[in-house]
Coordinates of C-alpha atoms in Angstrom, one line a residue:
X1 CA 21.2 -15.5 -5.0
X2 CA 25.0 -16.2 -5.4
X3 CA 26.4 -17.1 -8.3
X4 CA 29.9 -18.5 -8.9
X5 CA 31.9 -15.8 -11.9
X6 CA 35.4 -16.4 -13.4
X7 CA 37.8 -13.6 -12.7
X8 CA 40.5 -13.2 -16.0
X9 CA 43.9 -13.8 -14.8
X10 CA 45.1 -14.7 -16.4
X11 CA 81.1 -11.0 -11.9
X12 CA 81.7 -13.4 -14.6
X13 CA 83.9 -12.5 -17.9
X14 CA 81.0 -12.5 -19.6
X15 CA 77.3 -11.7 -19.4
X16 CA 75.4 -12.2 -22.1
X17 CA 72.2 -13.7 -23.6
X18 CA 72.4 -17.3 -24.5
X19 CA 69.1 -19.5 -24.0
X20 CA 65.8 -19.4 -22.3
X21 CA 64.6 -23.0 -21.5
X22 CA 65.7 -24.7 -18.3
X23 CA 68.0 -27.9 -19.3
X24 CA 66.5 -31.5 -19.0
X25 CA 66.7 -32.7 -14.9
X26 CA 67.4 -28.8 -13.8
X27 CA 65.9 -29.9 -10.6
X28 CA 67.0 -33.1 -10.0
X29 CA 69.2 -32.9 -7.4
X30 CA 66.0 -31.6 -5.2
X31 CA 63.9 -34.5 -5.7
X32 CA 63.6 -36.8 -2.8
X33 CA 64.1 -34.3 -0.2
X34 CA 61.6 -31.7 1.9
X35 CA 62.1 -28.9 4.6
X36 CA 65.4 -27.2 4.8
X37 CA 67.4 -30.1 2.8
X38 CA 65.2 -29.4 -0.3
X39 CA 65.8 -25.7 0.2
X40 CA 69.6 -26.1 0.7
X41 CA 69.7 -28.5 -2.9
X42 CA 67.5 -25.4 -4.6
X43 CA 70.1 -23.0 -3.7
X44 CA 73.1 -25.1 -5.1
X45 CA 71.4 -25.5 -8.0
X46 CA 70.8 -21.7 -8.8
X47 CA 74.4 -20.8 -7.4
X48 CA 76.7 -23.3 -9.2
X49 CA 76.1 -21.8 -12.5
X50 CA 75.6 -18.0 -11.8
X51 CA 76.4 -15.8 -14.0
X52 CA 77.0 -12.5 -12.4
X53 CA 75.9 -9.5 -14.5
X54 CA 77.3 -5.9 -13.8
X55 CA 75.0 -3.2 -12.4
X56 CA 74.8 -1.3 -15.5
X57 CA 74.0 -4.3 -17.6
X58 CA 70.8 -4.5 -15.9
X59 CA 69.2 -2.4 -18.3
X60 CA 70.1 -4.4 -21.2
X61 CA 68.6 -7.2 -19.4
X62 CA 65.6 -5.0 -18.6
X63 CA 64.8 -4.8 -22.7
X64 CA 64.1 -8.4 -22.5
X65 CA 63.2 -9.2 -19.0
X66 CA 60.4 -6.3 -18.7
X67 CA 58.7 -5.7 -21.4
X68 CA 54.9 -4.7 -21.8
X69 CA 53.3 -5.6 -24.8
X70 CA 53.5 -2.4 -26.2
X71 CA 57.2 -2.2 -26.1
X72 CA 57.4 -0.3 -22.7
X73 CA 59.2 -0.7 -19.6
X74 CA 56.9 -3.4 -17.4
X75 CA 57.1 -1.2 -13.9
X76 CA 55.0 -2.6 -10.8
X77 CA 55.5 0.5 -9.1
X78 CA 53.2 2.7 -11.3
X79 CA 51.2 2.1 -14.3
X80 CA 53.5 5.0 -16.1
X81 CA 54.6 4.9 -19.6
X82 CA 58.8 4.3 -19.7
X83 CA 61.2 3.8 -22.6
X84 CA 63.8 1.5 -22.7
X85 CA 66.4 3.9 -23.3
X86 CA 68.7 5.9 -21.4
X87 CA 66.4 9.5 -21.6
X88 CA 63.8 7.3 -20.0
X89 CA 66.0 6.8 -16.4
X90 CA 66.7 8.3 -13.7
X91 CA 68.8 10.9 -12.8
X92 CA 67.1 13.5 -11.0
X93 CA 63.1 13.0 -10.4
X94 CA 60.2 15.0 -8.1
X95 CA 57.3 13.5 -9.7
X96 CA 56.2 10.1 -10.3
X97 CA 56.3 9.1 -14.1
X98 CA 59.7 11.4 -13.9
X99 CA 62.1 8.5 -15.0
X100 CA 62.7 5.0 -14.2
X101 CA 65.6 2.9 -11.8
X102 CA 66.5 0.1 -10.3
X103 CA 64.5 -1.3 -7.4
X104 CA 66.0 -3.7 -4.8
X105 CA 63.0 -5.4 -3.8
X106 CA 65.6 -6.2 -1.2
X107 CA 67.2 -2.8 -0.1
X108 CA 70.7 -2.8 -0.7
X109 CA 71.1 -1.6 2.9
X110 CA 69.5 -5.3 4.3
X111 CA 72.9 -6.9 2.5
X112 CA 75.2 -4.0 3.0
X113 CA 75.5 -3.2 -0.8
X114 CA 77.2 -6.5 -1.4
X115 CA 77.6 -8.3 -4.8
X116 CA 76.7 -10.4 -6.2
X117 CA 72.8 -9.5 -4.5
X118 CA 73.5 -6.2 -6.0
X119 CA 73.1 -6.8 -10.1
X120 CA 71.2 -10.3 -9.4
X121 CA 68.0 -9.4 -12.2
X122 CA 65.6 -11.6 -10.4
X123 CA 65.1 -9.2 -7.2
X124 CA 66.0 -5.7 -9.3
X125 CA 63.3 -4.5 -11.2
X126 CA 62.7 -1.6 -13.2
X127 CA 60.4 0.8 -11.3
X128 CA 58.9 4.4 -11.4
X129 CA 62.0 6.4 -9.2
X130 CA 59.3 8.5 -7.0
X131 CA 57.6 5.7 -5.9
X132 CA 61.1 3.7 -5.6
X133 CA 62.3 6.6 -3.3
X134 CA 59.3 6.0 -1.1
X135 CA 59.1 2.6 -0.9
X136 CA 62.8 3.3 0.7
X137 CA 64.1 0.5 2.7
X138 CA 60.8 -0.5 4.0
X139 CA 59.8 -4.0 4.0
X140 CA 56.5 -5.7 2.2
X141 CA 53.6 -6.1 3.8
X142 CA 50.0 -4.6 4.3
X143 CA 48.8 -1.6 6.0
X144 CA 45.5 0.1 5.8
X145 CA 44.8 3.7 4.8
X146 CA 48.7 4.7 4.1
X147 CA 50.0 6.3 1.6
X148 CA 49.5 6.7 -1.7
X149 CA 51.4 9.2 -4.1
X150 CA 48.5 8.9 -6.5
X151 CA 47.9 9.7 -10.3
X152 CA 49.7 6.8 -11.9
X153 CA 51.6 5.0 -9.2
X154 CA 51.0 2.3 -7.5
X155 CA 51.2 0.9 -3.7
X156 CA 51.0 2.9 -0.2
X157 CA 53.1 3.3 2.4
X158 CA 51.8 2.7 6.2
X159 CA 52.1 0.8 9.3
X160 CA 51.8 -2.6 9.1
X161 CA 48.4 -4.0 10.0
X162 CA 49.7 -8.2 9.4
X163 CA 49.6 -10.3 12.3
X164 CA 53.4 -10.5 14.0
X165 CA 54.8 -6.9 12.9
X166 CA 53.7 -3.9 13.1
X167 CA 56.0 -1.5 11.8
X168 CA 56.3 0.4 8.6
X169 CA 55.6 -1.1 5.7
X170 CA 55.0 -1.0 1.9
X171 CA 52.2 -2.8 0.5
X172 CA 52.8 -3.1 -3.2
X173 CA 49.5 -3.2 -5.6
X174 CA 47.8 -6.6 -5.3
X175 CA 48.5 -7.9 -9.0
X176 CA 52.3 -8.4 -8.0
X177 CA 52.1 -9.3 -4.6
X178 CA 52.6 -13.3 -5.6
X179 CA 55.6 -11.6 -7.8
X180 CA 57.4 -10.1 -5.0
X181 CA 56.8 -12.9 -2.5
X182 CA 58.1 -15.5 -5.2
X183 CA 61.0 -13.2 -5.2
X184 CA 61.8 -13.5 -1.7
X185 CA 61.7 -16.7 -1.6
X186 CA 64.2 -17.0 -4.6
X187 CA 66.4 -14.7 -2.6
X188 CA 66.5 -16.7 0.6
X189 CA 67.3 -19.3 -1.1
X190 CA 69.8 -18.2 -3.7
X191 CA 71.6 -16.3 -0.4
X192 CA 71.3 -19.1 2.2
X193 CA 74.2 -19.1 3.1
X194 CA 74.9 -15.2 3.5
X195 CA 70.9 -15.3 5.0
X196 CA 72.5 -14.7 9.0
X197 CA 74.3 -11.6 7.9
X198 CA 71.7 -10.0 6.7
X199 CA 69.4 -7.4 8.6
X200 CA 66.0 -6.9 7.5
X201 CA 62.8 -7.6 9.4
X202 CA 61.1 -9.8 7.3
X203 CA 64.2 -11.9 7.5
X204 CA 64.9 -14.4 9.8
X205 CA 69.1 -14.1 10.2
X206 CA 69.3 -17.8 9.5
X207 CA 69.7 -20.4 6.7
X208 CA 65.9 -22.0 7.3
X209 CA 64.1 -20.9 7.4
X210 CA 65.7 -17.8 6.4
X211 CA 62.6 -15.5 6.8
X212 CA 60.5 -14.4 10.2
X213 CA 57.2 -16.2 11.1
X214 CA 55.4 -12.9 9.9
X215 CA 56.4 -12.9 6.7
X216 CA 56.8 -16.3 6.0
X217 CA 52.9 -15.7 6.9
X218 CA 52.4 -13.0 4.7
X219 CA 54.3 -14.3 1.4
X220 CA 52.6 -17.4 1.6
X221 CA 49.6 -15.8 1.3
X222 CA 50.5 -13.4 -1.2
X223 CA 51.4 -16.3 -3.3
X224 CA 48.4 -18.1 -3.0
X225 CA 46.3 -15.1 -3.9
X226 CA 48.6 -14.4 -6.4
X227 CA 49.5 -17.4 -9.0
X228 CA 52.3 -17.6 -11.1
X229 CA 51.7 -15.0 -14.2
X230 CA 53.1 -15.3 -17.7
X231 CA 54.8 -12.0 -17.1
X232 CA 56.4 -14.1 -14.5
X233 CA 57.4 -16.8 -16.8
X234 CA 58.7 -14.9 -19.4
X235 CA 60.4 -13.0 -17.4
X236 CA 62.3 -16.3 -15.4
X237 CA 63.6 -17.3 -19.1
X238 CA 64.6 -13.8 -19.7
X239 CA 66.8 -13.6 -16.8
X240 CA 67.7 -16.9 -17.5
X241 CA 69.0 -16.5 -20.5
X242 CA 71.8 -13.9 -18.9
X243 CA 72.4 -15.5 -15.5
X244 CA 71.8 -19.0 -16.0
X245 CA 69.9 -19.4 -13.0
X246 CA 66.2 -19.5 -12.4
X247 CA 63.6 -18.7 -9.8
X248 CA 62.6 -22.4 -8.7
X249 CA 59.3 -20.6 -7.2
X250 CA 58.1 -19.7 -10.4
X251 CA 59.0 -23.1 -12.3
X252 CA 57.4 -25.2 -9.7
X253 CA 55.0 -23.0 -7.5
X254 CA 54.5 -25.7 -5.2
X255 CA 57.9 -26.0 -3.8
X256 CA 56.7 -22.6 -1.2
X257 CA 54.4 -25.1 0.2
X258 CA 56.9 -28.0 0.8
X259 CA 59.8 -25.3 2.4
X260 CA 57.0 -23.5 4.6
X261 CA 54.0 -23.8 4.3
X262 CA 51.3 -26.6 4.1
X263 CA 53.1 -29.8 2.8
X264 CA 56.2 -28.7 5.2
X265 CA 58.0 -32.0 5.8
X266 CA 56.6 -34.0 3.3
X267 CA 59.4 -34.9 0.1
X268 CA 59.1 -33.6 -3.0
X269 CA 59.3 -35.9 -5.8
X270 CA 60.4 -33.4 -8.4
X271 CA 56.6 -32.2 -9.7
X272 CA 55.5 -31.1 -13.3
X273 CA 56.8 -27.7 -14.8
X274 CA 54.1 -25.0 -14.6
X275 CA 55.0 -25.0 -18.5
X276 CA 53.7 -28.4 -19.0
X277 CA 51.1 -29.0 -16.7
X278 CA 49.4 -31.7 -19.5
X279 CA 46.8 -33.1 -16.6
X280 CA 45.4 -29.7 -15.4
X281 CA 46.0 -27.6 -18.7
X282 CA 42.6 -28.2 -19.8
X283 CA 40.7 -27.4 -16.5
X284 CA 37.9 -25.0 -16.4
X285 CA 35.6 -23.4 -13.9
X286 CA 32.2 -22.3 -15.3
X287 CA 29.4 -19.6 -14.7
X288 CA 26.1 -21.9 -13.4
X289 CA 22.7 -20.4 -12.2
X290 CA 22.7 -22.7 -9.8
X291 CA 22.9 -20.9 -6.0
X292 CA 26.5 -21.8 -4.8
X293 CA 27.7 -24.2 -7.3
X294 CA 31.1 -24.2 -8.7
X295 CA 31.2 -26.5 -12.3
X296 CA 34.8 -27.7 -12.9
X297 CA 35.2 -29.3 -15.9
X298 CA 38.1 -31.2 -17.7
X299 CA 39.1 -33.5 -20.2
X300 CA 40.6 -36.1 -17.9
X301 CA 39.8 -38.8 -16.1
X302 CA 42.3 -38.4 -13.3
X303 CA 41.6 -38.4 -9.6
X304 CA 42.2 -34.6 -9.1
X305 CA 42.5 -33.2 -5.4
X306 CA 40.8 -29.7 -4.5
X307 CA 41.3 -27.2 -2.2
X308 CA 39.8 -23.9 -1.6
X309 CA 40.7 -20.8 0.0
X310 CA 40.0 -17.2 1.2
X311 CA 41.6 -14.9 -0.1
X312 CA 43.5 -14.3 3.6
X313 CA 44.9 -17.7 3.3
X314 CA 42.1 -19.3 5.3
X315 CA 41.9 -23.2 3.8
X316 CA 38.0 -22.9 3.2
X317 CA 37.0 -26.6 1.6
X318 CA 39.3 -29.5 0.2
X319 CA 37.7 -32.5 -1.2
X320 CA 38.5 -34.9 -4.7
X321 CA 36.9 -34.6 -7.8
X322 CA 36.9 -37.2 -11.1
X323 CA 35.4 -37.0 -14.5
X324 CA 34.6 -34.4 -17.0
X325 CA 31.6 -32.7 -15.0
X326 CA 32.4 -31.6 -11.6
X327 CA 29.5 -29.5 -9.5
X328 CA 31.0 -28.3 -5.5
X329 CA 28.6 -26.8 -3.2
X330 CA 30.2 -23.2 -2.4
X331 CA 28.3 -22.3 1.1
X332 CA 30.7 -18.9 1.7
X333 CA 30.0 -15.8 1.7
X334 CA 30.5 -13.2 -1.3
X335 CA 33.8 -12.6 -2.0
X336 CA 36.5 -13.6 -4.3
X337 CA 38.4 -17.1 -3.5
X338 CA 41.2 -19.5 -4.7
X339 CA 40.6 -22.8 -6.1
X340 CA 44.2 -25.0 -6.1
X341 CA 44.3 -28.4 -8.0
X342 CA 46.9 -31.4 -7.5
X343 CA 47.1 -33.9 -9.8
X344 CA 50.1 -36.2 -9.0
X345 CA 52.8 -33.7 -8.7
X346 CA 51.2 -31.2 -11.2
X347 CA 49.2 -27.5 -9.4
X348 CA 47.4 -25.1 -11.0
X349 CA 45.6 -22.3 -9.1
X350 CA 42.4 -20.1 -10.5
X351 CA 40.0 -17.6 -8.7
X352 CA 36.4 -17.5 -8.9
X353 CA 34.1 -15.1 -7.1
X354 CA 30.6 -15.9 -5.3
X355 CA 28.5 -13.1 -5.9

């Protein structure tokens, strides 16, 4: 019998930290507008106030910008326990959970070490230094078998097994694969303009769409499999509050889908903060007995548009639903999959498994 489970997921003068939250109307100048002119108004709204931070300060920003509950350095490159202090990073390293650096999710060598990419906080992380040095210059993608260096880190390195490319690639570890894809598409965006001097196979070496067919492929998918995280969020505000620009990707998921993927073309009217999605905030999906049945449940009465896919990207069912009490026949097979509501202009994105 399958059953339908819940799956938990939940250089300027001066660079310093002034204030989280986005202004009233940060995104105005984007609404009305789709394709390449709504990603050409994104990136002169996070480049007109830029705040360029030095290198070094990085760190500092790191103490607010990756932080783990505990107090620790959030890595995504290893599940290892770092400091925020300066015994904690790298200089020398052979082993992973040696020290911790500073990861270009965009090597250095696809922009030719050039500032201000260099410092920006929203594609440097902080990241184990072993499994930074062997991520290298590689791009993202998949690959099967690879890699791994084991113990504590995280991600593999192989050829590329995604439709379009196939050389080698790193495939980070799948609970930050919507983080890193959100991050590329912040950096074609904040970079347009630079975008056809930069090398890079997963780029493009244009302004739009800035990034090759395969990976626009492969980063849409990531970010459907992946939705927006709170580490995500409170990590926007924390760089934020430094650089006075933010990642529109994570603010509004759904403007990846107007720029490339499946509402390409069509103009977005501005949309509701991931932060105050009032309509879908209450939304459920429930356990039932009953053989593949998905319950939705919320508190509104809106008309609230579905759409369901594999975990591949594979649009599996799309439909309407309206009322409290919401029962979907699920006729896949067993796997795990991604449910996306649309209300008006407001998204939100759970996973449920059928078993």
């Amino acid at each position: 019998m399958k059953r339908i489970a819940i799956l938990s997921f939940v250089i300027s003068l001066f660079c310093t930290s002034i204030f989280a939250e986005a202004p009233a109307g940060y995104y105005t100048n984007a609404k009305g507008k789709s394709k390449e002119a709504l990603k050409t108004a994104l990136s002169n709204i996070i480049s007109s106030n830029y705040k360029q931070c030095s290198y070094d300060k990085l760190y500092t920003i790191y103490a607010e910008s990756d932080v783990t509950d505990d107090g620790k350095v959030w890595d995504m490159y290893s599940t290892c326990s770092f400091n925020h202090d300066k015994e904690d990073r790298c200089g020398n390293y052979k082993n992973v959970c040696d020290c911790y650096n500073r990861e270009h999710s965009i090597p250095q060598s696809w922009f030719n070490e050039k500032s201000p990419m260099k410092s920006d906080a929203f594609h440097v992380y902080p990241t184990d230094g072993k499994v930074n040095g062997q991520r290298s210059n590689y791009p993202f993608g998949e690959c099967s078998g690879g890699t791994s260096l084991g113990g504590k880190a995280l991600g593999r390195l192989g050829n590329s097994t995604f439709s379009g490319y196939s050389g080698k690639v790193f495939e980070p570890d799948d609970q930050y694969k919507g983080d890193f894809a959100r991050t590329y598409f912040y950096f074609v965006t904040r970079y347009q303009s630079q975008m056809s001097s930069m090398s890079g196979d997963s780029f493009a070496k244009n302004t739009y769409p800035s990034l090759s067919k395969w990976s626009i492929d492969l980063f849409l998918k990531w970010h459907r499999q992946d939705p927006v995280s709170q580490k995500e969020i409170d990590r926007n505000d924390a760089v934020y509050s430094f650089q006075q620009n933010r990642n529109p990707f994570i603010d509004h998921p759904e403007l990846a889908e107007y720029i490339w993927g499946s509402k390409m073309g069509q103009v977005w009217n501005g949309g509701t903060a991931l932060n105050d999605n009032a309509l879908l905030e209450g939304v459920v999906i429930n356990t039932i007995e009953q053989k593949g049945t998905l319950h939705i449940h919320t508190e509104e009465t809106a008309l609230i548009n579905y759409t369901i896919y594999s975990m591949t990207g594979r649009m599996m069912q799309q439909g309407t639903i309206q009322g409290s009490d919401n029962y979907i026949t699920i006729p896949f097979p067993q796997g795990i999959y991604i449910l996306q509501l649309q209300a008006g202009e407001e998204t939100k994105t759970l996973k449920f498994s059928v078993q």
